[in-house]
XYZ file of N, CA, C and O in Angstrom:
388
model
N 4.685 -15.567 16.288
C 3.757 -14.536 15.872
C 2.740 -15.149 14.913
O 3.081 -15.939 14.050
N 1.522 -14.718 15.078
C 0.445 -15.204 14.225
C 0.395 -14.406 12.929
O 0.681 -13.220 12.900
N -0.020 -15.075 11.892
C -0.185 -14.438 10.594
C -1.379 -13.490 10.659
O -2.428 -13.826 11.207
N -1.230 -12.289 10.073
C -2.317 -11.311 10.103
C -3.570 -11.822 9.398
O -4.689 -11.520 9.816
N -3.388 -12.586 8.355
C -4.546 -13.145 7.647
C -5.324 -14.066 8.585
O -6.559 -14.028 8.618
N -4.620 -14.883 9.343
C -5.264 -15.775 10.308
C -6.025 -14.959 11.353
O -7.158 -15.286 11.701
N -5.409 -13.886 11.818
C -6.056 -13.034 12.817
C -7.307 -12.382 12.229
O -8.349 -12.333 12.879
N -7.200 -11.893 10.985
C -8.363 -11.263 10.329
C -9.512 -12.247 10.170
O -10.674 -11.900 10.397
N -9.205 -13.454 9.775
C -10.236 -14.443 9.471
C -10.792 -15.146 10.709
O -11.881 -15.691 10.665
N -10.020 -15.152 11.789
C -10.435 -15.881 12.998
C -10.264 -15.019 14.248
O -9.739 -15.484 15.266
N -10.736 -13.805 14.187
C -10.508 -12.851 15.278
C -11.016 -13.369 16.618
O -10.301 -13.301 17.620
N -12.223 -13.888 16.632
C -12.797 -14.360 17.897
C -11.994 -15.518 18.478
O -11.741 -15.562 19.694
N -11.574 -16.441 17.641
C -10.774 -17.582 18.115
C -9.428 -17.114 18.649
O -8.961 -17.610 19.677
N -8.823 -16.168 17.957
C -7.518 -15.658 18.391
C -7.670 -14.929 19.724
O -6.858 -15.114 20.640
N -8.728 -14.120 19.856
C -8.966 -13.413 21.127
C -9.154 -14.410 22.263
O -8.602 -14.224 23.350
N -9.911 -15.477 22.004
C -10.139 -16.496 23.035
C -8.829 -17.185 23.405
O -8.562 -17.432 24.585
N -8.016 -17.484 22.401
C -6.726 -18.127 22.668
C -5.794 -17.235 23.472
O -5.111 -17.703 24.386
N -5.781 -15.950 23.151
C -4.935 -15.014 23.902
C -5.418 -14.870 25.342
O -4.617 -14.817 26.272
N -6.732 -14.833 25.500
C -7.298 -14.711 26.843
C -6.964 -15.942 27.675
O -6.614 -15.837 28.853
N -7.041 -17.121 27.065
C -6.735 -18.359 27.773
C -5.273 -18.411 28.218
O -4.949 -19.016 29.239
N -4.414 -17.739 27.464
C -2.983 -17.729 27.806
C -2.596 -16.493 28.605
O -1.405 -16.247 28.842
N -3.582 -15.681 29.000
C -3.342 -14.441 29.749
C -2.396 -13.492 29.029
O -1.521 -12.886 29.635
N -2.586 -13.381 27.712
C -1.784 -12.473 26.897
C -2.669 -11.285 26.534
O -3.793 -11.454 26.054
N -2.159 -10.096 26.777
C -2.925 -8.892 26.478
C -2.391 -8.252 25.206
O -1.246 -7.804 25.158
N -3.240 -8.243 24.184
C -2.912 -7.622 22.905
C -4.173 -6.923 22.410
O -5.259 -7.498 22.472
N -4.026 -5.703 21.936
C -5.172 -4.975 21.389
C -5.356 -5.394 19.931
O -4.820 -4.769 19.015
N -6.095 -6.484 19.728
C -6.299 -7.000 18.372
C -7.094 -6.032 17.507
O -6.862 -5.950 16.301
N -8.007 -5.291 18.117
C -8.796 -4.335 17.339
C -7.898 -3.254 16.748
O -8.047 -2.886 15.581
N -6.949 -2.772 17.530
C -5.984 -1.782 17.038
C -5.117 -2.401 15.946
O -4.886 -1.789 14.891
N -4.653 -3.614 16.180
C -3.822 -4.306 15.198
C -4.570 -4.475 13.878
O -4.020 -4.214 12.805
N -5.827 -4.876 13.955
C -6.616 -5.065 12.742
C -6.883 -3.737 12.036
O -6.897 -3.678 10.803
N -7.080 -2.667 12.797
C -7.280 -1.344 12.197
C -6.007 -0.885 11.479
O -6.077 -0.373 10.358
N -4.860 -1.073 12.109
C -3.586 -0.709 11.472
C -3.365 -1.536 10.208
O -2.917 -1.010 9.185
N -3.703 -2.817 10.293
C -3.561 -3.695 9.127
C -4.471 -3.244 7.993
O -4.067 -3.237 6.827
N -5.675 -2.839 8.323
C -6.628 -2.364 7.312
C -6.086 -1.106 6.624
O -6.133 -0.996 5.397
N -5.569 -0.182 7.403
C -4.981 1.038 6.834
C -3.787 0.694 5.948
O -3.631 1.241 4.859
N -2.951 -0.220 6.428
C -1.759 -0.615 5.675
C -2.151 -1.243 4.338
O -1.591 -0.911 3.299
N -3.130 -2.133 4.369
C -3.556 -2.783 3.126
C -4.136 -1.766 2.144
O -3.943 -1.877 0.935
N -4.818 -0.747 2.666
C -5.345 0.310 1.809
C -4.241 1.102 1.138
O -4.311 1.419 -0.060
N -3.199 1.414 1.894
C -2.067 2.160 1.336
C -1.312 1.305 0.328
O -0.918 1.785 -0.735
N -1.121 0.028 0.635
C -0.440 -0.877 -0.301
C -1.212 -0.939 -1.614
O -0.624 -0.875 -2.698
N -2.522 -1.027 -1.511
C -3.350 -1.082 -2.724
C -3.216 0.218 -3.518
O -3.086 0.186 -4.743
N -3.213 1.355 -2.827
C -3.066 2.644 -3.510
C -1.704 2.752 -4.189
O -1.604 3.205 -5.337
N -0.655 2.332 -3.498
C 0.695 2.382 -4.066
C 0.795 1.464 -5.278
O 1.378 1.845 -6.307
N 0.220 0.282 -5.184
C 0.248 -0.643 -6.322
C -0.465 -0.045 -7.538
O 0.011 -0.163 -8.668
N -1.600 0.594 -7.290
C -2.342 1.228 -8.387
C -1.520 2.368 -9.002
O -1.460 2.508 -10.225
N -0.890 3.162 -8.153
C -0.067 4.265 -8.659
C 1.129 3.735 -9.452
O 1.482 4.302 -10.498
N 1.733 2.664 -8.982
C 2.861 2.069 -9.719
C 2.402 1.556 -11.081
O 3.136 1.665 -12.072
N 1.206 1.014 -11.120
C 0.647 0.569 -12.387
C 0.464 1.757 -13.338
O 0.747 1.650 -14.538
N 0.020 2.872 -12.792
C -0.132 4.077 -13.605
C 1.216 4.588 -14.106
O 1.327 5.058 -15.238
N 2.246 4.504 -13.261
C 3.592 4.905 -13.682
C 4.068 4.017 -14.829
O 4.620 4.505 -15.820
N 3.842 2.717 -14.696
C 4.250 1.790 -15.759
C 3.529 2.105 -17.064
O 4.141 2.103 -18.139
N 2.224 2.387 -16.973
C 1.462 2.727 -18.176
C 1.973 4.041 -18.774
O 2.098 4.162 -20.003
N 2.292 5.005 -17.915
C 2.820 6.282 -18.401
C 4.180 6.080 -19.064
O 4.464 6.696 -20.104
N 5.012 5.228 -18.479
C 6.316 4.937 -19.092
C 6.150 4.332 -20.479
O 6.871 4.699 -21.409
N 5.201 3.415 -20.607
C 4.941 2.805 -21.919
C 4.472 3.864 -22.917
O 4.917 3.888 -24.067
N 3.592 4.730 -22.455
C 3.072 5.795 -23.320
C 4.180 6.769 -23.716
O 4.263 7.189 -24.868
N 5.038 7.101 -22.767
C 6.158 7.999 -23.060
C 7.077 7.373 -24.097
O 7.508 8.034 -25.049
N 7.378 6.103 -23.924
C 8.220 5.396 -24.896
C 7.609 5.416 -26.286
O 8.297 5.643 -27.287
N 6.295 5.189 -26.348
C 5.603 5.206 -27.623
C 5.642 6.606 -28.249
O 5.911 6.752 -29.442
N 5.399 7.633 -27.432
C 5.415 9.007 -27.956
C 6.799 9.396 -28.475
O 6.920 10.015 -29.536
N 7.819 9.022 -27.729
C 9.185 9.344 -28.158
C 9.521 8.607 -29.452
O 10.135 9.170 -30.365
N 9.100 7.356 -29.518
C 9.348 6.565 -30.726
C 8.671 7.196 -31.947
O 9.214 7.171 -33.055
N 7.491 7.770 -31.716
C 6.754 8.425 -32.794
C 7.190 9.883 -32.990
O 6.580 10.607 -33.765
N 8.218 10.284 -32.233
C 8.767 11.639 -32.294
C 7.715 12.697 -31.961
O 7.659 13.765 -32.576
N 6.893 12.388 -30.957
C 5.882 13.328 -30.475
C 6.306 13.859 -29.118
O 7.184 13.309 -28.458
N 5.660 14.925 -28.695
C 5.986 15.564 -27.421
C 5.460 14.721 -26.252
O 4.265 14.422 -26.178
N 6.341 14.377 -25.346
C 5.967 13.537 -24.200
C 6.032 14.313 -22.889
O 5.896 13.721 -21.820
N 6.220 15.644 -22.956
C 6.395 16.428 -21.727
C 5.192 16.323 -20.791
O 5.360 16.223 -19.581
N 3.992 16.341 -21.336
C 2.801 16.269 -20.497
C 2.743 14.933 -19.762
O 2.468 14.880 -18.561
N 3.016 13.849 -20.471
C 3.011 12.518 -19.849
C 4.113 12.402 -18.804
O 3.927 11.782 -17.755
N 5.268 12.988 -19.102
C 6.376 12.955 -18.143
C 5.976 13.698 -16.871
O 6.236 13.233 -15.757
N 5.314 14.835 -17.021
C 4.833 15.585 -15.857
C 3.835 14.783 -15.044
O 3.882 14.769 -13.809
N 2.926 14.111 -15.735
C 1.946 13.263 -15.061
C 2.633 12.143 -14.300
O 2.293 11.858 -13.151
N 3.618 11.526 -14.938
C 4.354 10.442 -14.292
C 5.078 10.943 -13.045
O 5.102 10.277 -12.012
N 5.659 12.134 -13.129
C 6.372 12.692 -11.974
C 5.401 12.980 -10.829
O 5.740 12.764 -9.663
N 4.197 13.456 -11.146
C 3.189 13.696 -10.109
C 2.804 12.395 -9.414
O 2.674 12.351 -8.192
N 2.627 11.355 -10.199
C 2.278 10.051 -9.630
C 3.422 9.542 -8.748
O 3.187 9.035 -7.645
N 4.647 9.712 -9.219
C 5.812 9.266 -8.439
C 5.891 10.037 -7.118
O 6.234 9.461 -6.075
N 5.545 11.323 -7.137
C 5.536 12.122 -5.905
C 4.489 11.591 -4.925
O 4.736 11.529 -3.718
N 3.331 11.207 -5.444
C 2.292 10.654 -4.564
C 2.748 9.342 -3.937
O 2.491 9.090 -2.757
N 3.449 8.534 -4.718
C 3.995 7.285 -4.167
C 4.989 7.609 -3.067
O 4.964 6.992 -1.991
N 5.852 8.587 -3.314
C 6.850 8.988 -2.319
C 6.187 9.506 -1.038
O 6.734 9.350 0.053
N 5.019 10.122 -1.165
C 4.303 10.612 0.019
C 3.685 9.467 0.818
O 3.565 9.550 2.040
N 3.287 8.412 0.140
C 2.652 7.278 0.819
C 3.664 6.339 1.478
O 3.340 5.669 2.458
N 4.873 6.281 0.951
C 5.874 5.338 1.467
C 6.166 5.527 2.962
O 6.229 4.533 3.693
N 6.351 6.774 3.459
C 6.599 6.914 4.906
C 5.426 6.424 5.760
O 5.634 5.834 6.817
N 4.200 6.656 5.278
C 3.031 6.165 6.009
C 3.041 4.644 6.072
O 2.740 4.051 7.119
N 3.394 4.041 4.964
C 3.453 2.581 4.900
C 4.529 2.045 5.843
O 4.301 1.094 6.588
N 5.686 2.678 5.836
C 6.778 2.259 6.733
C 6.375 2.408 8.194
O 6.666 1.528 9.020
N 5.702 3.496 8.507
C 5.265 3.738 9.893
C 4.278 2.654 10.332
O 4.384 2.117 11.449
N 3.338 2.321 9.470
C 2.376 1.275 9.813
C 3.059 -0.080 9.935
O 2.727 -0.872 10.832
N 4.013 -0.361 9.049
C 4.771 -1.623 9.154
C 5.469 -1.707 10.503
O 5.476 -2.768 11.136
N 6.057 -0.596 10.948
C 6.758 -0.595 12.232
C 5.794 -0.820 13.390
O 6.111 -1.530 14.348
N 4.620 -0.209 13.317
C 3.633 -0.361 14.397
C 3.094 -1.785 14.453
O 2.809 -2.297 15.529
N 2.926 -2.403 13.295
C 2.372 -3.759 13.250
C 3.408 -4.793 13.679
O 3.074 -5.780 14.321
N 4.650 -4.555 13.351
C 5.706 -5.537 13.621
C 5.989 -5.732 15.083
O 5.677 -5.229 16.001
């Protein structure tokens, strides 16, 4: 199997190589799925970063004996969004594999 990065960077060469070997693969579909997957991965990474920042803020608020309920609620909302994106990511991983 070819690396997706190689396919992204050398699409025309890969298409020519597949054609020469009489292999039929919809590279355009594969690249579109990869693009969607990379977008979701980036979104999940950003959300995880926000969760980490919220955790740090919650720790600081608790240490200062301040109310952290609002931050905890925000963190839970972010965690829910991550949970919503995970099945999409898994589905795309399965389609690409």
